[in-house]
Each structure stands twice: as C-alpha cells, then as structure tokens.
Short mmCIF file of C-alpha atoms in Angstrom, two decimals:
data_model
loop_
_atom_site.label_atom_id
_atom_site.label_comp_id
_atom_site.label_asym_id
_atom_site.label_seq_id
_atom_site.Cartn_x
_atom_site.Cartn_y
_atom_site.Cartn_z
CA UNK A 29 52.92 -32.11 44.73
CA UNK A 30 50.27 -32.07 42.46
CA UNK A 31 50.04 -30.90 39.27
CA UNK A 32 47.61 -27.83 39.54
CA UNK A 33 48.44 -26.72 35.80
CA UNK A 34 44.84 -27.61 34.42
CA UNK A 35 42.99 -25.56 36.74
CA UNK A 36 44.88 -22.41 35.50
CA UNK A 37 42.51 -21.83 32.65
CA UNK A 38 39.48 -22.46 34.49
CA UNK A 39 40.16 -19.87 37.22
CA UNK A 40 41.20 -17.33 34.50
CA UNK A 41 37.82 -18.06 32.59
CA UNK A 42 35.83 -17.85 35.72
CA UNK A 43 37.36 -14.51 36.61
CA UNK A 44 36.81 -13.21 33.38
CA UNK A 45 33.46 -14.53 33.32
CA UNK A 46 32.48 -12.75 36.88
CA UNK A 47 33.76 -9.42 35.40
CA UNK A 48 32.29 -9.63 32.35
CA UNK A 49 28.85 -9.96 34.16
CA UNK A 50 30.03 -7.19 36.31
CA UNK A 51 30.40 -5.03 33.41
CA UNK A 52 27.12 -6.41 31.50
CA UNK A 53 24.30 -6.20 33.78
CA UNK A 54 21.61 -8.32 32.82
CA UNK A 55 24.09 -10.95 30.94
CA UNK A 56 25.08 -13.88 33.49
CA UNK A 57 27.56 -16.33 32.07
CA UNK A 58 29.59 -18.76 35.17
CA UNK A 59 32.31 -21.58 34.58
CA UNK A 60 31.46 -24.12 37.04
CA UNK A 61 34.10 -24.68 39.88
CA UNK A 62 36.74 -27.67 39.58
CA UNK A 63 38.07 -29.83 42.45
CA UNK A 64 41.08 -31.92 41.86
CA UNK A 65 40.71 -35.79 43.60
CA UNK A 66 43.92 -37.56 44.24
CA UNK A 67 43.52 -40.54 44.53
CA UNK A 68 44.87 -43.81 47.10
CA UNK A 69 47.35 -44.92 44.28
CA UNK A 70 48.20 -41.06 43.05
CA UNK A 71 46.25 -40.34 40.00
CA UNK A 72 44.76 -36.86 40.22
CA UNK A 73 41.36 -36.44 38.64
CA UNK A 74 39.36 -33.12 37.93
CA UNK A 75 36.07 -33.01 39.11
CA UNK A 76 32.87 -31.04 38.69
CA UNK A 77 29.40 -30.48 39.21
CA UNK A 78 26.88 -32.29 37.43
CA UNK A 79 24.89 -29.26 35.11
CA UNK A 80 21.49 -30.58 34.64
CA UNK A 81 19.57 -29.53 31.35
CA UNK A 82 20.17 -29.98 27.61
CA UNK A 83 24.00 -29.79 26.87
CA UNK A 84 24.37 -26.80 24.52
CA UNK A 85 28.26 -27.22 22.78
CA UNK A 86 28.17 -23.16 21.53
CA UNK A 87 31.83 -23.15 19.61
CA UNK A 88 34.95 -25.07 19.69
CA UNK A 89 38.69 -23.62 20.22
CA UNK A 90 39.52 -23.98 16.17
CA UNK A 91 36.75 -21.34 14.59
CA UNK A 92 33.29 -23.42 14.40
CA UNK A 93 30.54 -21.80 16.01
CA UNK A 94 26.94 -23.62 16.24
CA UNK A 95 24.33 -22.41 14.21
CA UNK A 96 21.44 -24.33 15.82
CA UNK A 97 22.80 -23.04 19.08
CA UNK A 98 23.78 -19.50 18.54
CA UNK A 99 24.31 -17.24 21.37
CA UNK A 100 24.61 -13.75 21.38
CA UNK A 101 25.50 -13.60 24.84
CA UNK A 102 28.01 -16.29 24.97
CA UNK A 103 29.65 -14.69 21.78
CA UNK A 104 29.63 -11.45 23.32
CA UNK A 105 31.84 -12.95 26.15
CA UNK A 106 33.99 -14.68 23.87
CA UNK A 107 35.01 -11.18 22.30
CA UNK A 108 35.43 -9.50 25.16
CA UNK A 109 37.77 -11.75 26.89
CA UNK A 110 39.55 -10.93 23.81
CA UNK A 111 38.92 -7.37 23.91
CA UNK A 112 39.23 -6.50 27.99
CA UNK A 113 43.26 -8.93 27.49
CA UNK A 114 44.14 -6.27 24.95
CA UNK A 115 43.96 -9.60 22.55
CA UNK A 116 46.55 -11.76 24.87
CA UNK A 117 43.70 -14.09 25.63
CA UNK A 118 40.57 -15.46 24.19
CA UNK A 119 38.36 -17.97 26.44
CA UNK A 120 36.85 -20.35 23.80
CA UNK A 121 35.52 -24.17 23.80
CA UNK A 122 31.98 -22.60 25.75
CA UNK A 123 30.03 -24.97 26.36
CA UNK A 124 27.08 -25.95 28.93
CA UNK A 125 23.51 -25.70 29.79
CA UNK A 126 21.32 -22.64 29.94
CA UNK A 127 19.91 -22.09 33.35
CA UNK A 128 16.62 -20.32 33.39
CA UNK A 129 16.74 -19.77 37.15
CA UNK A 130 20.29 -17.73 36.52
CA UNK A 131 18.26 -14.04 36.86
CA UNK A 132 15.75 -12.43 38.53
CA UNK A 133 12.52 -12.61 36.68
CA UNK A 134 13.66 -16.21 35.16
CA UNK A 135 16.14 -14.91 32.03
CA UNK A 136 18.41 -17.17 31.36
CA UNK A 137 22.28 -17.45 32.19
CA UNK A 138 24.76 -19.85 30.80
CA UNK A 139 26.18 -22.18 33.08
CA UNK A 140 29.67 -23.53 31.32
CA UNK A 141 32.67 -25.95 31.47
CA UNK A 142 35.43 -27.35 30.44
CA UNK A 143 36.77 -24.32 28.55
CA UNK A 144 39.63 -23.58 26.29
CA UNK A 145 42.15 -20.78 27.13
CA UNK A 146 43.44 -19.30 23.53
CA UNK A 147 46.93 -17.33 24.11
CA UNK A 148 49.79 -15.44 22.52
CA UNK A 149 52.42 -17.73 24.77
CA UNK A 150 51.51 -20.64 22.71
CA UNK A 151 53.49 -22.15 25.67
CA UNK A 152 50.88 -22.04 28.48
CA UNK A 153 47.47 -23.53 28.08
CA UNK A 154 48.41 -26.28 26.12
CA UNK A 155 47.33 -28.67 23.89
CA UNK A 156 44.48 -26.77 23.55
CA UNK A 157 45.58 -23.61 23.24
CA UNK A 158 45.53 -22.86 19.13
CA UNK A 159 47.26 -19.14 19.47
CA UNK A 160 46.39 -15.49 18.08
CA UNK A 161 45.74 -17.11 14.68
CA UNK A 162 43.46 -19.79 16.28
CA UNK A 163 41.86 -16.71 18.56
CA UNK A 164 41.73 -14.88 14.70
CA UNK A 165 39.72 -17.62 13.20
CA UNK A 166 37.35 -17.76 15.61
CA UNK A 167 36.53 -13.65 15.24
CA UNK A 168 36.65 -14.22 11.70
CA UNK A 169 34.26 -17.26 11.46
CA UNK A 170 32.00 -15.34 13.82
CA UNK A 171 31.90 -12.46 11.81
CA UNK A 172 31.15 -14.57 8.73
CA UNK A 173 28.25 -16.45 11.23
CA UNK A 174 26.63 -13.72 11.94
CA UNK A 175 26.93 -11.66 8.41
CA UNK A 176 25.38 -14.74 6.61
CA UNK A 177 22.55 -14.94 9.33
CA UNK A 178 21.63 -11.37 8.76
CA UNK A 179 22.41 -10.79 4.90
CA UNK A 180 19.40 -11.03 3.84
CA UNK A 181 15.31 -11.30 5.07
CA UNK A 182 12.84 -13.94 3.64
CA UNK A 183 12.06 -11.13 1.12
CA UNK A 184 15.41 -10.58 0.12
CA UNK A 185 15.64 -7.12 1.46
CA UNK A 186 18.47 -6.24 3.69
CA UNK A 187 18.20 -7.71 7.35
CA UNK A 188 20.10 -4.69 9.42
CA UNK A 189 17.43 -5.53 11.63
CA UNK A 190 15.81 -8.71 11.79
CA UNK A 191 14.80 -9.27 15.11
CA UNK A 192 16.36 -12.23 16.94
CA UNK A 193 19.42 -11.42 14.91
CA UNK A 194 22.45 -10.38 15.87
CA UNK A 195 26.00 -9.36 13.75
CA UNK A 196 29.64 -8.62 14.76
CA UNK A 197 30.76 -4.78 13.71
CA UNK A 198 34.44 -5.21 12.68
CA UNK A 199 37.39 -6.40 10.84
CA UNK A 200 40.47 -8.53 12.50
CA UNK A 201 42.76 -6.43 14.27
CA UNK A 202 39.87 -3.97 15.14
CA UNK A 203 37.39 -3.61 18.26
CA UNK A 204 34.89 -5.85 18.44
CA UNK A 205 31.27 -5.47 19.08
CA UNK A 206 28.55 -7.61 19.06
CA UNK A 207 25.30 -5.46 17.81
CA UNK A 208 22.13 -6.86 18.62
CA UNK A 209 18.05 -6.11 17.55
CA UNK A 210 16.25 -8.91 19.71
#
C-alpha cells in the first residue's frame, strides 16, 4: 500500500481552514488539494495545482513571520487553529498566492500549500513538526511582530490605532486575539 502519511496534515489544515472561514465570514483562506501519483516503477509523488500569482511565503514552522508580507488574516488563522485545538495543534509554514477573485465584490482570499502541522505528539507530523515550544515561538514572535509594528506612529505618539495595523492581545498560555484598525 501506499504510504498516505503526508497527506494527513494537509487534510487537517484544509478542514481547519474551511471552518475557520465558516466561523469568519468575510475571511477566505483554502489549502489547495493534493493527489498522490504512483508511479510505473513505485515511487509515490504528491501533486498539486499550479497557484498562479506572486508567491507570498507569510511565516515558516520555527517563529519567523514576514514583514514585507504581513497578513492579518493569515495570522488570524494561524492562532485560531491553535485556539479552536485547545493548543494541541497549530497549522504553520502558510504560504501561497492571494487570489483576488476568492470573494464576492473582488476581496481577496489566500490560496495556500504545502503547510506545516505543529503538535503536542511530537510523534506525528514529522520532521516538520517543531512541538508546543515551536507552536510557542511562533505566538511569541508574532506578538513581538505586531507590537513593534504598532509601538509607535511617525510622530512618536502611541499607534493603538494606526490604520493598516494590526497587534496580537495576549501573553503565552493565554487566548489569543488578533485586534485589527484597517
């Protein structure tokens, strides 16, 4: 049999992705499907749809989030797959295009691959599954993102609400929620 292992994360993020839209109306993130190809002499390849547009790479599975590339939506996601798992899973590694033909109206919606699966059972998901501290790191480093992009305006006054800004409310171990002005 085949080795259907690899497609375990991607059907997790994809269902988490679906109800997080559910739940968000107005927000459209969607992992693109996977097929696995066996082929004449037995290798098994994963494939996917080409995305088409300007490949965004939003964070990694370690704790670096983009700063030329920021998302609140995609961040948003990222915490709540956290949050709605009760913190047994994060889904990390986004990455993709944005699609402006997502919504009605033309708003855009991430289309995404390839993603990481963060876990407690450092067992499953692996290699790239970095754990609760790796799923700790990234909350922390987008905490620390988002404080340092609001601390302060141009004027040096404080930026609670700059628009086009956005900031995480919360400490480790506490609910998350990303606040938004724009």
């Amino acid at each position: 049999g085949v080795d259907t292992k690899g497609l375990e994360g991607q059907a997790i993020a994809r269902f988490l992705a679906k109800k997080f839209c559910d739940e968000n109306k107005g927000k459209r993130i969607e992992f693109i499907p996977t097929s696995i190809v066996v082929l004449d002499d037995g290798r098994v390849l994963y494939s996917e749809a080409e995305l088409k547009g300007n490949w965004i790479k939003f964070c990694n599975n370690h704790k670096n989030w983009s700063l030329a590339t920021f998302s609140k939506t995609v961040a948003s996601f990222l915490v709540w797959s956290y949050e709605v798992t009760n913190g047994y899973i994060m889904v990390s590694d986004l990455q993709g295009v944005v699609d402006s033909n997502s919504l009605e109206g033309g708003r855009k919606g991430y289309r995404l691959t390839d993603p990481a699966v963060l876990c407690k059972d450092m067992k499953r998901f692996q290699p790239t599954n970095t754990g609760e501290m790796g799923m700790k790191r990234l909350i922390a480093s987008l905490v620390h993102r988002t404080q340092a992009s609001t601390a302060t305006r141009p004027n040096g006054s404080a930026n609670a609400s700059c628009p086009g800004k956005s900031k995480v409310a919360g400490n480790i171990g506490d609910s998350f929620q990303l606040v938004s002005v724009d």
